[in-house]
Amino acid sequence: MSDRVETLEFQAEARQLLQLMVHSIYSNKDVFLRELISNASDALDKLRLESMVDKDLAVDTADLHIEIEVDKDARTLTVRDNGIGMSRDEVVGLIGTIAKSGTAELLRKLRESKDAGASQELIGQFGVGFYATFMVADKVTLLTRRAGQSGGTRWESTGEGTYSVEAVDEAPQGTSVTLHLKPVDTEDNLHDYTAEWTIREIVKRYSDFIAWPIRMTVERPGEDGATSHETQTLNSMKALWARSRDEVDEAEYQEFYKHVSHDWADPLETIHMRGEGTFEYEALLFLPSHAPLDLFSPQGRRGVQLYVKRVFIMDECDALMPNYLRFVKGVVDAHDLSLNISREILQQDRQIRAVRRRLVKKVLATLKEMSAESYRTFWAEFGAVVKEGLLEDPDNTEALLDLVRVASTHDPAELTTLRDYVARMKDGQSEIYLATGESRSTIENSPHLEAFRAKGYEVLILTDPVDEVWVERVGQYDGKTLRSVAKGQVDLETDEEKAQAEAERKDYAELLTWLSGALADSVKEVRLSSRLTTSPACVVGDAHDMTPTLEKMYRAMGQEVPRVKRILELNPGHPLVTGLRKAHEQGADTEALTETAELLYGMALLAEGGELADPSRFTRILADRLARTL
Ligand code: ADP
Ligand code: MG
């Protein structure tokens, strides 16, 4: 071994993923070839782009292609490209580590799931790329030279924890990956990957649309019994998006999706469209069937690639899709753009903005037309992201509100549309009632809902963090105010009940004044409630006050927000409240009264799932009181 060889360790997460691949938890082993070809194709795209941008780059772009070579005797398979290649540091960074966010999370889930099917599915959703080679090979050698550099790098590993890297003087431009194949084992789905027919089939099935030629030299029996060799191109190279919909079958769309998305699962929906007129483009977009692990991570991979007349221009083209549709994957081929357009110019470009508007409309229309079952899947995976659109995209508020699905007290098993809620509204009901909070159960058990439940009003239950914000921003649906049950005064009473409440208010006037003073540090007002039936008290906000959850959210984002004092409402029908009134009238000890007031307030906070300012004091008072009852 020369002293230029270094042995390095895989990053911990990479090591664990490799273990899973070496011991093959994934049954469809053929996909390793798709992954290698997909990487080679990306490398060729990148080289063409770089050579267009940097005219001095010393590279040969005359015959960019992918080549597959087998050696039956040595049982090796090599996939070679003359693309961008990798420097030594890139090899170590890209192949030795996994940069995908969510890896740790995935590994945790895999460890927890005992069932093999579920593990496979998780790996499939994650997609392991290059590491898939270790399903079929017990050793992998990679030789690569970065475009523009003179020396190359040889990388080798058995997938068992370490790999070696070695600087080499001579290496062809691009990358070749050689797999030392495991023995054929059809029971374990390990096919003979040196067989021409097997390779042909896999390429056709998974990689036919790849825009670069995938070549293989095959043996043909010659006339005099000797064998001759001929090089064939295995793929048709047709850009799927440029074909019309009826020329493409479902399987082709699916494989193309897997190439652009790096997902191993099939897409939920395919959108194939064409824009004609002043600005021509073709778009082939997909809605994934599951959310990626990095959906809410700022580093998460975003969706759409930009091509100009079949030439790849950029990945993750955010000018084409708003942030709230960041999960949409696919390709947009715009005919009239310059090939060396930059990201900054794209953001400004009026035509690109017009295309983006069309794409957004089309995606929203597709969502609207989806079957109930597909849409249920979609909403469970991406609903929380789509709702961000209600903040980001005021032009499409109407369409977005029609897409929203929310839990409701109407039917615990089904989400409802706002339209259906409105259709079920009671006679005389003019507002849409909703409750926000951290979980369905806290909301359902919160005192705020009592009167609504008692009087048979349906309440929407909103539990995503973004809900607080969009409800505030949007304000109403179909002319009806979106009204939080934890805010403002509620007006659910009959005239008779109102008259009774008025009388009670007089009886309670003194107590309420006293309480407002005693609890002045915590609440801005104490009043009688018309929303309680069984609980003694609850805390509510003014109609336009920020909710506690929202306050917490802003603080978590590092924003300074004033602490909003809320209102304590008491249930005049509850013995604790009537008892307190009597005690106050009879001039009971102020300290004892104050403690009762604190307990009432604390209980109201706990009941809505809130936090106490001083839990130990609350517990002490409560324990003292309980002790006295024994
Ligand atoms: P992904 O393709 O999803 O990024 P992979 O595991 O397939 O993940 O590949 C990891 C990275 O290694 C790629 O993003 C690319 O930067 C680099 N890479 C892999 N194969 C090649 C290749 N043939 N040429 C150049 N770079 C490559
Ligand atoms: Mg890849």
XYZ file of C-alpha atoms and ligand atoms in Angstrom:
658
model
C 0.000 0.000 0.000
C 1.370 3.393 -0.878
C 1.479 6.123 1.743
C -1.098 8.007 -0.293
C -3.782 5.644 0.928
C -5.764 6.824 3.912
C -8.338 4.809 5.806
C -11.231 6.839 7.130
C -14.353 6.075 9.112
C -17.853 6.647 7.860
C -19.865 9.190 9.825
C -21.931 7.418 12.508
C -25.277 7.781 10.689
C -23.744 6.673 7.407
C -22.312 3.609 9.128
C -25.699 2.608 10.478
C -27.436 3.069 7.145
C -24.744 1.037 5.420
C -25.220 -1.772 7.907
C -28.850 -1.900 6.869
C -27.899 -1.994 3.199
C -25.166 -4.630 3.618
C -27.651 -6.781 5.478
C -30.276 -5.903 2.936
C -33.478 -4.865 4.557
C -34.695 -3.726 1.131
C -35.961 -6.446 -1.152
C -35.869 -4.755 -4.551
C -32.118 -4.879 -5.048
C -32.271 -3.956 -8.757
C -32.743 -0.303 -7.870
C -29.033 0.087 -7.104
C -28.480 0.522 -10.856
C -31.132 3.201 -11.113
C -29.357 5.096 -8.325
C -25.955 4.872 -10.027
C -27.382 5.976 -13.355
C -29.299 8.779 -11.702
C -26.092 10.063 -10.085
C -24.190 9.755 -13.373
C -26.913 11.666 -15.181
C -26.821 14.445 -12.563
C -23.018 14.584 -12.944
C -23.361 15.032 -16.718
C -25.990 17.762 -16.274
C -23.695 19.576 -13.879
C -20.720 19.359 -16.201
C -22.625 20.709 -19.171
C -23.907 23.570 -17.077
C -20.503 24.383 -15.620
C -18.873 24.361 -19.038
C -21.501 26.798 -20.297
C -20.948 29.157 -17.398
C -17.153 28.840 -17.285
C -15.824 28.886 -20.842
C -12.230 28.346 -19.679
C -12.950 25.087 -17.917
C -10.680 22.498 -19.525
C -13.177 19.734 -20.118
C -14.328 17.602 -22.983
C -18.085 17.832 -23.468
C -18.167 16.412 -26.994
C -19.533 13.014 -26.068
C -21.145 13.079 -22.638
C -22.535 9.661 -21.823
C -22.944 6.839 -19.334
C -21.330 3.472 -19.870
C -22.035 0.125 -18.278
C -19.356 -2.533 -18.389
C -19.359 -6.062 -16.991
C -16.653 -8.606 -16.380
C -18.259 -12.013 -16.032
C -15.112 -13.737 -14.821
C -14.251 -11.168 -12.176
C -17.983 -10.710 -11.430
C -17.768 -6.940 -11.544
C -20.124 -4.315 -12.910
C -18.922 -0.791 -13.654
C -21.014 2.307 -14.257
C -18.945 5.102 -15.749
C -19.722 8.692 -16.654
C -17.577 11.479 -18.073
C -19.364 14.122 -16.015
C -18.365 16.586 -13.337
C -16.499 14.124 -11.069
C -15.529 14.769 -7.474
C -12.472 16.150 -5.723
C -10.990 14.212 -2.815
C -12.814 16.380 -0.308
C -16.068 15.993 -2.179
C -15.687 12.223 -2.160
C -15.155 12.240 1.593
C -17.973 14.739 2.182
C -20.519 13.324 -0.242
C -19.885 9.593 -0.083
C -18.513 9.270 3.460
C -21.323 11.168 5.136
C -25.031 11.572 4.745
C -25.983 15.199 4.578
C -29.705 14.524 4.282
C -31.488 16.055 7.205
C -33.727 13.677 9.053
C -31.258 10.781 8.937
C -31.032 10.501 12.699
C -34.813 10.566 12.900
C -35.109 7.847 10.255
C -32.596 5.642 12.047
C -34.456 6.055 15.310
C -37.703 4.982 13.642
C -35.962 2.033 12.013
C -34.566 0.865 15.344
C -38.009 1.107 16.888
C -39.875 -0.689 14.145
C -39.618 -4.394 14.665
C -41.490 -5.306 11.554
C -39.509 -5.876 8.372
C -42.181 -4.497 6.048
C -42.326 -1.205 7.910
C -38.520 -0.924 7.867
C -38.467 -1.450 4.111
C -41.072 1.202 3.655
C -39.109 3.689 5.751
C -35.915 3.056 3.805
C -37.934 3.389 0.611
C -39.314 6.746 1.670
C -35.869 7.932 2.591
C -34.028 6.663 -0.499
C -30.416 5.740 0.172
C -28.794 6.668 -3.167
C -25.218 5.527 -3.628
C -25.327 3.224 -0.590
C -27.821 1.024 -2.405
C -24.781 -0.495 -4.148
C -23.968 -2.359 -0.946
C -27.133 -4.405 -1.322
C -25.570 -6.209 -4.276
C -21.806 -5.757 -3.830
C -19.437 -6.794 -1.071
C -16.886 -4.240 -2.216
C -17.295 -1.004 -4.157
C -14.478 0.916 -5.851
C -14.960 4.445 -7.119
C -12.480 6.288 -9.291
C -13.151 9.919 -10.000
C -11.592 13.113 -11.283
C -13.180 16.510 -10.772
C -13.571 18.484 -14.008
C -10.742 20.985 -14.294
C -8.427 19.161 -11.866
C -5.467 17.025 -12.932
C -5.246 14.264 -10.335
C -7.977 11.853 -9.325
C -9.190 9.960 -6.267
C -9.768 6.274 -5.706
C -12.266 5.345 -3.009
C -12.958 1.840 -1.821
C -15.079 0.213 0.830
C -16.738 -3.016 1.869
C -19.436 -0.980 3.590
C -18.350 -2.151 7.034
C -17.467 1.027 8.846
C -14.381 2.308 7.027
C -13.311 3.277 3.537
C -10.007 4.112 1.916
C -9.160 7.113 -0.227
C -6.078 7.371 -2.351
C -4.800 10.121 -4.623
C -4.056 8.854 -8.140
C -2.177 10.664 -10.871
C -4.134 9.375 -13.801
C -7.912 9.171 -13.952
C -10.318 9.770 -16.794
C -12.672 12.738 -16.527
C -15.760 11.878 -14.496
C -16.544 8.966 -12.239
C -16.562 5.218 -12.504
C -18.114 3.013 -9.876
C -17.144 -0.649 -9.858
C -19.178 -3.167 -7.900
C -17.636 -6.473 -6.840
C -20.863 -8.400 -6.950
C -22.209 -10.722 -4.289
C -23.050 -14.242 -5.520
C -26.332 -14.584 -7.396
C -29.122 -15.579 -5.024
C -32.534 -15.448 -6.634
C -34.291 -16.228 -3.356
C -32.811 -13.035 -1.973
C -33.605 -11.129 -5.207
C -29.920 -10.906 -6.106
C -29.993 -11.314 -9.866
C -27.078 -11.858 -12.186
C -26.018 -8.286 -12.780
C -23.382 -9.347 -15.274
C -26.029 -10.705 -17.639
C -26.733 -8.480 -20.615
C -30.437 -9.213 -20.481
C -30.803 -8.352 -16.807
C -29.069 -5.022 -17.272
C -31.065 -4.182 -20.366
C -34.287 -4.819 -18.520
C -33.360 -2.802 -15.461
C -32.221 0.164 -17.544
C -35.340 0.059 -19.652
C -37.578 -0.174 -16.620
C -35.987 2.464 -14.429
C -33.877 4.761 -16.564
C -35.246 4.878 -20.095
C -35.966 8.625 -19.976
C -32.450 9.588 -18.866
C -31.387 12.347 -21.236
C -27.867 10.986 -21.786
C -27.011 7.817 -23.713
C -26.507 4.773 -21.499
C -24.196 2.517 -23.485
C -23.096 -1.052 -23.145
C -20.762 -3.135 -25.275
C -22.363 -6.487 -25.974
C -21.074 -9.696 -27.439
C -22.589 -11.052 -30.630
C -21.733 -14.356 -32.228
C -19.781 -13.676 -35.451
C -20.092 -15.655 -38.697
C -17.096 -17.914 -38.190
C -17.966 -18.818 -34.622
C -15.823 -16.070 -33.109
C -17.568 -13.394 -31.093
C -17.695 -9.786 -32.165
C -18.442 -6.778 -30.022
C -20.806 -3.947 -30.613
C -21.749 -0.906 -28.522
C -25.430 -0.236 -28.050
C -27.445 2.531 -26.443
C -29.916 1.004 -23.997
C -32.280 3.927 -23.334
C -34.582 5.905 -25.608
C -33.575 9.261 -24.009
C -36.953 10.809 -24.667
C -37.634 13.735 -22.394
C -40.947 12.689 -20.854
C -42.187 16.213 -20.357
C -41.833 16.964 -24.060
C -44.106 14.083 -25.016
C -47.853 14.260 -24.873
C -49.648 12.635 -22.014
C -51.017 9.694 -23.970
C -47.534 8.761 -25.148
C -46.285 8.202 -21.629
C -47.359 5.309 -19.456
C -47.780 5.396 -15.712
C -44.640 3.362 -15.002
C -42.513 5.837 -16.959
C -43.896 8.739 -14.972
C -43.197 6.868 -11.760
C -39.575 6.165 -12.583
C -39.002 9.689 -13.748
C -40.434 10.919 -10.479
C -37.998 8.748 -8.548
C -35.102 10.188 -10.525
C -36.011 13.838 -9.919
C -37.169 13.413 -6.340
C -34.641 10.860 -5.013
C -37.685 9.212 -3.466
C -38.104 5.440 -3.778
C -41.889 5.450 -3.446
C -44.401 6.173 -6.225
C -45.886 9.659 -6.492
C -49.449 10.337 -5.383
C -50.329 12.475 -8.381
C -48.789 13.484 -11.705
C -49.339 16.861 -13.371
C -48.248 17.134 -16.979
C -48.935 20.479 -18.614
C -47.867 22.741 -21.405
C -47.992 26.498 -21.709
C -48.355 28.034 -25.124
C -48.437 31.570 -26.465
C -45.921 34.276 -25.659
C -43.998 32.141 -23.218
C -43.733 28.476 -24.019
C -42.973 25.865 -21.423
C -43.631 22.297 -20.464
C -44.016 21.156 -16.918
C -44.049 17.694 -15.416
C -44.818 17.954 -11.732
C -45.499 15.398 -9.032
C -47.118 15.333 -5.634
C -45.251 12.853 -3.423
C -47.171 10.233 -1.491
C -45.380 10.988 1.761
C -43.712 13.954 3.388
C -39.917 13.964 3.364
C -38.237 14.006 6.768
C -36.832 17.451 6.063
C -40.156 19.102 5.166
C -39.895 21.628 7.970
C -36.135 22.011 7.909
C -34.731 25.165 6.290
C -32.079 22.987 4.608
C -34.719 20.665 3.199
C -34.406 19.853 -0.490
C -37.014 21.716 -2.488
C -38.816 20.753 -5.548
C -38.541 21.831 -9.087
C -35.751 21.633 -11.651
C -35.481 24.181 -14.424
C -34.549 23.186 -17.968
C -34.234 25.410 -20.997
C -34.921 23.583 -24.257
C -33.987 20.193 -22.779
C -30.841 21.519 -21.131
C -30.664 21.223 -17.377
C -30.216 24.663 -15.798
C -30.763 24.313 -12.082
C -32.009 22.213 -9.216
C -34.324 23.494 -6.507
C -35.576 26.390 -8.596
C -37.558 28.223 -5.923
C -38.599 30.965 -8.325
C -41.038 28.481 -9.853
C -42.887 27.313 -6.769
C -43.867 29.206 -3.619
C -42.544 28.027 -0.304
C -45.835 26.515 0.773
C -45.745 24.161 -2.225
C -42.127 23.196 -1.582
C -42.996 19.485 -1.641
C -43.951 19.578 -5.349
C -41.264 17.811 -7.399
C -40.561 17.780 -11.096
C -39.294 19.631 -14.106
C -40.180 22.855 -15.870
C -38.705 23.322 -19.342
C -38.978 26.961 -20.386
C -38.155 27.542 -24.048
C -37.374 31.237 -24.179
C -34.900 31.742 -21.368
C -31.200 32.359 -21.779
C -29.099 29.315 -20.904
C -26.976 31.197 -18.407
C -29.764 32.785 -16.438
C -29.034 33.208 -12.722
C -31.216 32.562 -9.694
C -31.380 36.270 -8.894
C -32.568 37.233 -12.375
C -35.121 34.441 -12.331
C -36.715 35.794 -9.173
C -37.277 39.118 -10.943
C -38.283 37.798 -14.348
C -41.848 38.713 -15.238
C -42.394 35.748 -17.463
C -41.131 33.347 -14.818
C -43.544 34.918 -12.390
C -46.366 34.384 -14.854
C -45.381 30.724 -15.262
C -45.243 30.337 -11.503
C -48.754 31.731 -11.168
C -50.004 29.224 -13.734
C -48.232 26.335 -12.025
C -49.659 27.261 -8.634
C -53.185 27.490 -10.037
C -52.756 24.115 -11.683
C -51.442 22.450 -8.530
C -54.312 23.882 -6.469
C -56.854 22.801 -9.094
C -55.351 19.304 -9.144
C -55.624 19.068 -5.379
C -59.238 20.108 -5.564
C -60.045 17.410 -8.092
C -58.239 14.591 -6.378
C -60.224 11.552 -5.235
C -61.358 11.742 -1.626
C -59.038 8.912 -0.692
C -55.890 10.352 -2.319
C -56.690 13.724 -0.896
C -56.958 12.301 2.591
C -53.432 10.897 2.227
C -52.222 14.156 0.786
C -53.706 16.268 3.541
C -52.347 14.072 6.307
C -48.847 14.447 4.845
C -48.842 18.035 3.625
C -51.849 19.843 5.095
C -49.784 21.753 7.637
C -47.581 23.088 4.815
C -50.440 24.001 2.495
C -51.957 26.098 5.283
C -48.808 28.251 5.212
C -50.185 29.411 1.860
C -52.961 31.232 3.703
C -50.244 33.527 5.010
C -47.993 33.638 1.956
C -50.329 33.746 -0.978
C -53.251 36.148 -0.573
C -54.121 35.784 -4.290
C -55.218 32.209 -3.705
C -56.910 32.514 -0.331
C -60.280 31.337 -1.675
C -58.865 28.263 -3.376
C -56.757 27.423 -0.334
C -59.669 27.756 2.080
C -61.558 25.243 -0.022
C -58.654 22.813 0.338
C -58.454 23.102 4.103
C -59.588 20.112 6.154
C -60.088 20.441 9.889
C -61.047 18.300 12.819
C -64.359 19.133 14.382
C -66.628 18.231 17.259
C -69.148 17.095 14.623
C -67.469 13.769 13.854
C -64.393 12.654 15.759
C -63.351 10.285 12.970
C -63.496 12.619 9.982
C -62.046 15.955 9.024
C -64.452 18.492 7.610
C -64.304 21.222 4.995
C -65.254 24.757 5.959
C -68.055 24.555 3.404
C -69.600 21.565 5.148
C -69.287 23.294 8.503
C -71.192 26.270 7.168
C -73.885 23.988 5.761
C -74.365 22.486 9.232
C -74.523 25.831 11.085
C -77.519 26.214 13.384
C -80.343 28.635 12.711
C -79.281 32.055 13.822
C -75.596 31.106 14.069
C -73.583 33.757 12.282
C -70.012 32.844 13.150
C -67.733 29.863 12.617
C -66.618 28.627 16.017
C -63.156 27.181 16.438
C -60.684 26.279 19.127
C -56.907 26.216 18.780
C -54.482 24.328 20.985
C -51.829 21.694 21.186
C -53.895 18.552 20.934
C -57.396 17.439 20.221
C -57.888 16.048 23.710
C -56.808 19.231 25.549
C -59.128 21.253 23.364
C -62.054 18.903 23.760
C -61.680 18.898 27.520
C -61.061 22.604 27.827
C -63.724 24.598 29.690
C -64.091 26.962 26.724
C -66.083 24.372 24.834
C -68.624 23.617 27.552
C -71.444 25.925 26.607
C -70.940 25.254 22.908
C -71.229 21.559 23.566
C -74.182 21.971 25.881
C -76.038 24.016 23.281
C -75.084 21.759 20.391
C -72.844 24.124 18.443
C -70.153 22.531 16.307
C -66.615 23.735 17.011
C -63.610 23.283 14.713
C -60.517 21.890 16.405
C -57.223 23.270 15.158
C -53.940 21.837 16.409
C -51.171 22.821 13.949
C -48.980 25.738 15.068
C -49.737 27.553 11.805
C -53.496 27.461 12.545
C -53.288 30.228 15.117
C -51.731 32.488 12.546
C -53.851 31.854 9.493
C -57.135 32.063 11.374
C -56.053 35.505 12.543
C -54.889 36.540 9.071
C -57.828 35.245 7.069
C -60.491 36.389 9.522
C -63.517 34.966 7.784
C -64.867 32.352 5.428
C -67.896 32.798 3.196
C -68.676 36.086 4.940
C -68.662 34.460 8.365
C -66.200 35.432 11.059
C -63.801 32.747 12.221
C -64.308 33.034 15.930
C -62.147 31.424 18.611
C -64.186 30.036 21.518
C -61.433 31.230 23.839
C -61.745 34.861 22.838
C -64.138 37.716 23.463
C -67.648 37.451 24.832
C -69.780 34.607 23.660
C -73.366 35.178 22.932
C -75.132 31.842 23.041
C -77.814 32.662 25.582
C -81.551 32.930 25.231
C -83.265 36.149 26.369
C -84.392 34.426 29.517
C -80.858 33.306 30.334
C -79.634 36.807 29.651
C -82.066 38.303 32.130
C -80.934 35.810 34.734
C -77.277 36.604 34.012
C -77.990 40.287 34.425
C -79.436 39.675 37.873
C -76.441 37.527 38.838
C -74.043 40.175 37.681
C -75.504 42.516 40.293
C -75.081 39.930 43.043
C -71.491 39.364 42.015
C -70.430 42.951 41.439
C -68.554 43.292 44.703
C -66.765 39.983 44.488
C -65.681 40.657 40.910
C -64.260 44.057 41.784
C -62.363 42.579 44.665
C -61.048 39.665 42.579
C -59.932 41.959 39.763
C -57.758 43.719 42.287
C -56.466 40.593 43.992
C -55.442 38.982 40.693
C -54.351 42.194 38.973
C -50.830 40.896 38.361
C -52.166 37.945 36.383
C -55.372 39.010 34.627
C -56.820 42.218 33.296
C -60.383 41.540 34.354
C -62.534 39.060 36.219
C -66.086 38.605 34.961
C -68.949 36.141 34.891
C -68.996 33.648 32.082
C -71.673 32.462 29.739
C -69.498 29.740 28.238
C -69.172 27.461 31.265
C -71.520 24.730 32.392
C -69.444 22.425 34.590
C -66.039 24.034 35.225
C -65.719 26.747 37.869
C -63.598 29.088 35.737
C -61.742 29.645 32.477
C -59.307 32.142 31.024
C -60.134 33.931 27.773
C -58.604 36.589 25.564
C -60.032 39.759 24.086
C -61.174 39.337 20.517
C -57.937 40.696 19.066
C -55.463 39.557 21.683
C -52.673 37.222 20.832
C -53.294 33.693 22.134
C -50.804 32.149 24.601
C -49.705 29.593 21.966
C -48.969 32.349 19.490
C -47.093 34.296 22.126
C -44.977 31.211 22.810
C -44.371 30.706 19.076
C -43.083 34.225 18.597
C -40.801 33.904 21.600
C -39.471 30.588 20.253
C -38.621 32.405 17.025
C -36.700 34.964 19.068
C -39.208 37.820 18.702
C -39.969 40.130 21.586
C -43.704 40.240 22.246
C -45.455 41.910 25.176
C -47.042 39.556 27.687
C -50.772 39.653 27.060
C -52.937 39.617 30.189
C -56.134 37.651 29.758
C -59.552 37.640 31.369
C -60.702 35.260 34.108
C -64.293 34.143 33.691
C -66.244 32.547 36.530
C -69.155 30.141 36.390
C -71.846 31.554 38.729
C -73.503 28.128 38.799
C -70.494 26.385 40.332
C -70.445 25.776 44.130
C -66.846 26.934 44.402
C -67.799 30.282 42.911
C -71.017 30.741 44.900
C -69.118 29.647 48.014
C -66.427 32.216 47.376
C -69.055 34.899 47.001
C -70.606 33.996 50.326
C -67.251 33.928 52.065
C -66.448 37.352 50.626
C -69.817 38.778 51.719
C -69.316 37.432 55.200
C -65.960 39.169 55.409
C -63.746 36.088 55.459
C -60.001 36.300 56.005
C -58.406 38.089 53.004
C -55.493 35.679 52.804
C -57.809 32.684 52.577
C -59.911 34.448 49.925
C -56.836 35.355 47.897
C -55.644 31.772 47.984
C -58.992 30.559 46.698
C -58.797 33.127 43.908
C -55.326 31.887 42.987
C -56.556 28.308 42.972
C -59.447 29.226 40.694
C -57.137 30.993 38.276
C -54.579 28.169 38.362
C -57.228 25.538 37.663
C -58.502 27.540 34.717
C -54.995 27.616 33.262
C -54.433 23.907 33.781
C -57.787 23.029 32.264
C -56.852 24.616 28.942
C -53.451 22.906 28.943
C -51.596 26.037 30.007
C -48.731 26.475 32.424
C -48.760 27.882 35.946
C -46.472 30.791 36.751
C -45.602 29.300 40.161
C -46.531 25.599 40.231
C -44.982 24.909 43.632
C -47.013 27.638 45.331
C -50.171 26.341 43.667
C -49.472 22.808 44.846
C -48.744 23.933 48.382
C -52.004 25.855 48.709
C -53.931 22.978 47.214
C -52.301 20.423 49.520
C -53.085 22.542 52.594
C -56.690 22.852 51.578
C -57.045 19.145 50.880
C -55.425 18.250 54.195
C -58.098 20.227 55.964
C -60.845 18.194 54.327
C -59.551 14.858 55.641
P -28.271 11.974 -3.861
O -28.113 11.631 -5.305
O -29.697 11.831 -3.380
O -27.655 13.287 -3.503
P -26.450 9.815 -3.497
O -26.106 8.960 -2.320
O -26.960 9.104 -4.687
O -27.472 10.901 -2.988
O -25.172 10.631 -3.916
C -24.536 11.488 -3.007
C -23.785 12.572 -3.702
O -22.550 12.062 -4.246
C -24.495 13.187 -4.893
O -25.380 14.215 -4.481
C -23.323 13.721 -5.722
O -22.940 15.003 -5.253
C -22.209 12.750 -5.426
N -22.109 11.768 -6.510
C -22.594 10.523 -6.517
N -22.314 9.909 -7.693
C -21.661 10.810 -8.447
C -21.115 10.812 -9.790
N -21.220 9.739 -10.596
N -20.478 11.923 -10.210
C -20.377 13.017 -9.411
N -20.864 13.088 -8.162
C -21.506 11.996 -7.682
Mg -28.425 9.807 -6.109
